[in-house]
Amino acid sequence: MGPLPKRKVSRSRRNRRRAHDSLTLNHLIVCEGCGEYHLAHHVCAKCGTYRGETVVEVEEA
Ligand SMILES: [Zn+2]
């Protein structure tokens, strides 16, 4: 058996640990298409590319 946690983390302890997770907006990466920040694993809303490839054509407003 590999290394495993000794005991289950309780719901309250897990939630306490995650209490501060939303304080900073992480999961942001720099877009390869336009250089703006956008969410990782998401298509860029500004230029419609994902990892450098155009996925959606974005209409200019
Ligand atoms: Zn972009």
Short mmCIF file of N, CA and C and ligand atoms in Angstrom, two decimals:
data_model
loop_
_atom_site.label_atom_id
_atom_site.label_comp_id
_atom_site.label_asym_id
_atom_site.label_seq_id
_atom_site.Cartn_x
_atom_site.Cartn_y
_atom_site.Cartn_z
N MET A 1 0.84 -1.21 0.00
CA MET A 1 0.00 0.00 0.00
C MET A 1 0.87 1.25 0.00
N GLY A 2 0.48 2.20 -0.80
CA GLY A 2 1.24 3.45 -0.87
C GLY A 2 0.90 4.37 0.27
N PRO A 3 1.56 5.46 0.32
CA PRO A 3 1.30 6.42 1.39
C PRO A 3 -0.10 7.01 1.26
N LEU A 4 -0.84 6.95 2.34
CA LEU A 4 -2.21 7.44 2.34
C LEU A 4 -2.44 8.29 3.58
N PRO A 5 -3.37 9.21 3.53
CA PRO A 5 -3.71 10.00 4.72
C PRO A 5 -4.17 9.08 5.84
N LYS A 6 -3.79 9.42 7.05
CA LYS A 6 -4.11 8.54 8.18
C LYS A 6 -5.60 8.48 8.42
N ARG A 7 -6.26 9.61 8.28
CA ARG A 7 -7.71 9.62 8.52
C ARG A 7 -8.39 10.59 7.58
N LYS A 8 -9.69 10.38 7.45
CA LYS A 8 -10.50 11.23 6.58
C LYS A 8 -10.53 12.65 7.11
N VAL A 9 -10.40 13.63 6.20
CA VAL A 9 -10.54 15.03 6.59
C VAL A 9 -12.03 15.33 6.68
N SER A 10 -12.44 15.83 7.84
CA SER A 10 -13.87 16.07 8.05
C SER A 10 -14.38 17.18 7.14
N ARG A 11 -15.67 17.20 6.94
CA ARG A 11 -16.27 18.23 6.11
C ARG A 11 -15.91 19.62 6.61
N SER A 12 -16.01 19.82 7.93
CA SER A 12 -15.75 21.16 8.46
C SER A 12 -14.29 21.54 8.30
N ARG A 13 -13.40 20.57 8.51
CA ARG A 13 -11.98 20.89 8.35
C ARG A 13 -11.65 21.16 6.89
N ARG A 14 -12.21 20.37 5.99
CA ARG A 14 -12.01 20.59 4.56
C ARG A 14 -12.52 21.97 4.16
N ASN A 15 -13.72 22.31 4.64
CA ASN A 15 -14.31 23.61 4.29
C ASN A 15 -13.52 24.76 4.90
N ARG A 16 -13.00 24.54 6.12
CA ARG A 16 -12.16 25.58 6.73
C ARG A 16 -10.91 25.81 5.88
N ARG A 17 -10.32 24.74 5.40
CA ARG A 17 -9.13 24.86 4.58
C ARG A 17 -9.44 25.64 3.30
N ARG A 18 -10.61 25.41 2.74
CA ARG A 18 -10.98 26.05 1.47
C ARG A 18 -11.59 27.43 1.66
N ALA A 19 -11.73 27.86 2.90
CA ALA A 19 -12.43 29.12 3.16
C ALA A 19 -11.76 30.30 2.47
N HIS A 20 -10.43 30.24 2.33
CA HIS A 20 -9.70 31.36 1.76
C HIS A 20 -9.42 31.18 0.27
N ASP A 21 -9.85 30.07 -0.30
CA ASP A 21 -9.48 29.77 -1.68
C ASP A 21 -10.00 30.81 -2.67
N SER A 22 -11.15 31.39 -2.37
CA SER A 22 -11.74 32.31 -3.34
C SER A 22 -11.25 33.74 -3.17
N LEU A 23 -10.37 33.96 -2.20
CA LEU A 23 -9.95 35.34 -1.94
C LEU A 23 -9.13 35.90 -3.08
N THR A 24 -8.32 35.07 -3.70
CA THR A 24 -7.57 35.52 -4.86
C THR A 24 -8.03 34.74 -6.08
N LEU A 25 -8.07 35.41 -7.21
CA LEU A 25 -8.51 34.76 -8.44
C LEU A 25 -7.30 34.05 -9.04
N ASN A 26 -7.24 32.75 -8.83
CA ASN A 26 -6.14 32.00 -9.44
C ASN A 26 -6.67 31.34 -10.71
N HIS A 27 -6.00 30.36 -11.24
CA HIS A 27 -6.36 29.67 -12.47
C HIS A 27 -6.31 30.63 -13.66
N LEU A 28 -5.53 31.68 -13.54
CA LEU A 28 -5.40 32.59 -14.66
C LEU A 28 -4.11 32.30 -15.42
N ILE A 29 -4.20 32.26 -16.71
CA ILE A 29 -3.01 32.10 -17.55
C ILE A 29 -3.02 33.18 -18.61
N VAL A 30 -1.87 33.42 -19.20
CA VAL A 30 -1.77 34.41 -20.26
C VAL A 30 -2.16 33.76 -21.58
N CYS A 31 -3.06 34.42 -22.29
CA CYS A 31 -3.55 33.89 -23.57
C CYS A 31 -2.44 33.93 -24.62
N GLU A 32 -2.33 32.84 -25.38
CA GLU A 32 -1.34 32.81 -26.46
C GLU A 32 -1.81 33.62 -27.66
N GLY A 33 -3.12 33.83 -27.75
CA GLY A 33 -3.68 34.55 -28.89
C GLY A 33 -3.55 36.05 -28.76
N CYS A 34 -3.94 36.59 -27.58
CA CYS A 34 -3.97 38.05 -27.44
C CYS A 34 -3.13 38.56 -26.28
N GLY A 35 -2.56 37.66 -25.47
CA GLY A 35 -1.70 38.08 -24.38
C GLY A 35 -2.43 38.55 -23.14
N GLU A 36 -3.76 38.51 -23.17
CA GLU A 36 -4.53 38.90 -21.99
C GLU A 36 -4.63 37.69 -21.05
N TYR A 37 -5.02 37.96 -19.80
CA TYR A 37 -5.25 36.87 -18.88
C TYR A 37 -6.63 36.26 -19.12
N HIS A 38 -6.71 34.95 -19.04
CA HIS A 38 -8.02 34.30 -19.06
C HIS A 38 -7.92 33.02 -18.25
N LEU A 39 -9.07 32.40 -17.97
CA LEU A 39 -9.09 31.22 -17.14
C LEU A 39 -8.43 30.03 -17.83
N ALA A 40 -7.62 29.30 -17.07
CA ALA A 40 -7.01 28.10 -17.61
C ALA A 40 -8.09 27.08 -17.96
N HIS A 41 -7.87 26.29 -18.99
CA HIS A 41 -8.80 25.26 -19.46
C HIS A 41 -10.09 25.86 -20.01
N HIS A 42 -10.04 27.15 -20.35
CA HIS A 42 -11.20 27.79 -20.96
C HIS A 42 -10.76 28.52 -22.23
N VAL A 43 -11.68 28.59 -23.19
CA VAL A 43 -11.40 29.36 -24.39
C VAL A 43 -11.36 30.84 -24.02
N CYS A 44 -10.40 31.56 -24.60
CA CYS A 44 -10.31 32.99 -24.33
C CYS A 44 -11.52 33.70 -24.90
N ALA A 45 -12.15 34.54 -24.07
CA ALA A 45 -13.37 35.23 -24.51
C ALA A 45 -13.04 36.36 -25.47
N LYS A 46 -11.81 36.87 -25.42
CA LYS A 46 -11.46 38.02 -26.23
C LYS A 46 -11.10 37.66 -27.66
N CYS A 47 -10.32 36.58 -27.83
CA CYS A 47 -9.88 36.24 -29.18
C CYS A 47 -10.34 34.86 -29.62
N GLY A 48 -11.00 34.10 -28.74
CA GLY A 48 -11.58 32.82 -29.13
C GLY A 48 -10.57 31.72 -29.38
N THR A 49 -9.38 31.81 -28.77
CA THR A 49 -8.40 30.75 -28.95
C THR A 49 -8.25 29.94 -27.68
N TYR A 50 -7.84 28.72 -27.84
CA TYR A 50 -7.51 27.87 -26.70
C TYR A 50 -6.16 27.24 -26.98
N ARG A 51 -5.20 27.53 -26.14
CA ARG A 51 -3.83 27.04 -26.28
C ARG A 51 -3.27 27.34 -27.67
N GLY A 52 -3.54 28.56 -28.14
CA GLY A 52 -2.94 29.02 -29.38
C GLY A 52 -3.72 28.69 -30.63
N GLU A 53 -4.78 27.86 -30.50
CA GLU A 53 -5.58 27.53 -31.67
C GLU A 53 -6.92 28.23 -31.62
N THR A 54 -7.35 28.77 -32.78
CA THR A 54 -8.65 29.43 -32.83
C THR A 54 -9.75 28.37 -32.76
N VAL A 55 -10.62 28.53 -31.76
CA VAL A 55 -11.71 27.57 -31.57
C VAL A 55 -13.04 28.22 -31.92
N VAL A 56 -13.18 29.49 -31.51
CA VAL A 56 -14.41 30.22 -31.77
C VAL A 56 -14.05 31.53 -32.43
N GLU A 57 -14.79 31.88 -33.45
CA GLU A 57 -14.58 33.19 -34.07
C GLU A 57 -15.27 34.25 -33.23
N VAL A 58 -14.52 35.24 -32.81
CA VAL A 58 -15.08 36.31 -31.97
C VAL A 58 -15.40 37.51 -32.85
N GLU A 59 -16.64 37.94 -32.76
CA GLU A 59 -17.05 39.11 -33.56
C GLU A 59 -16.66 40.39 -32.86
N GLU A 60 -16.12 41.30 -33.63
CA GLU A 60 -15.78 42.61 -33.06
C GLU A 60 -17.05 43.41 -32.80
N ALA A 61 -17.12 44.01 -31.66
CA ALA A 61 -18.35 44.72 -31.28
C ALA A 61 -18.50 46.02 -32.07
ZN ZN B 1 -7.05 35.75 -26.14
#
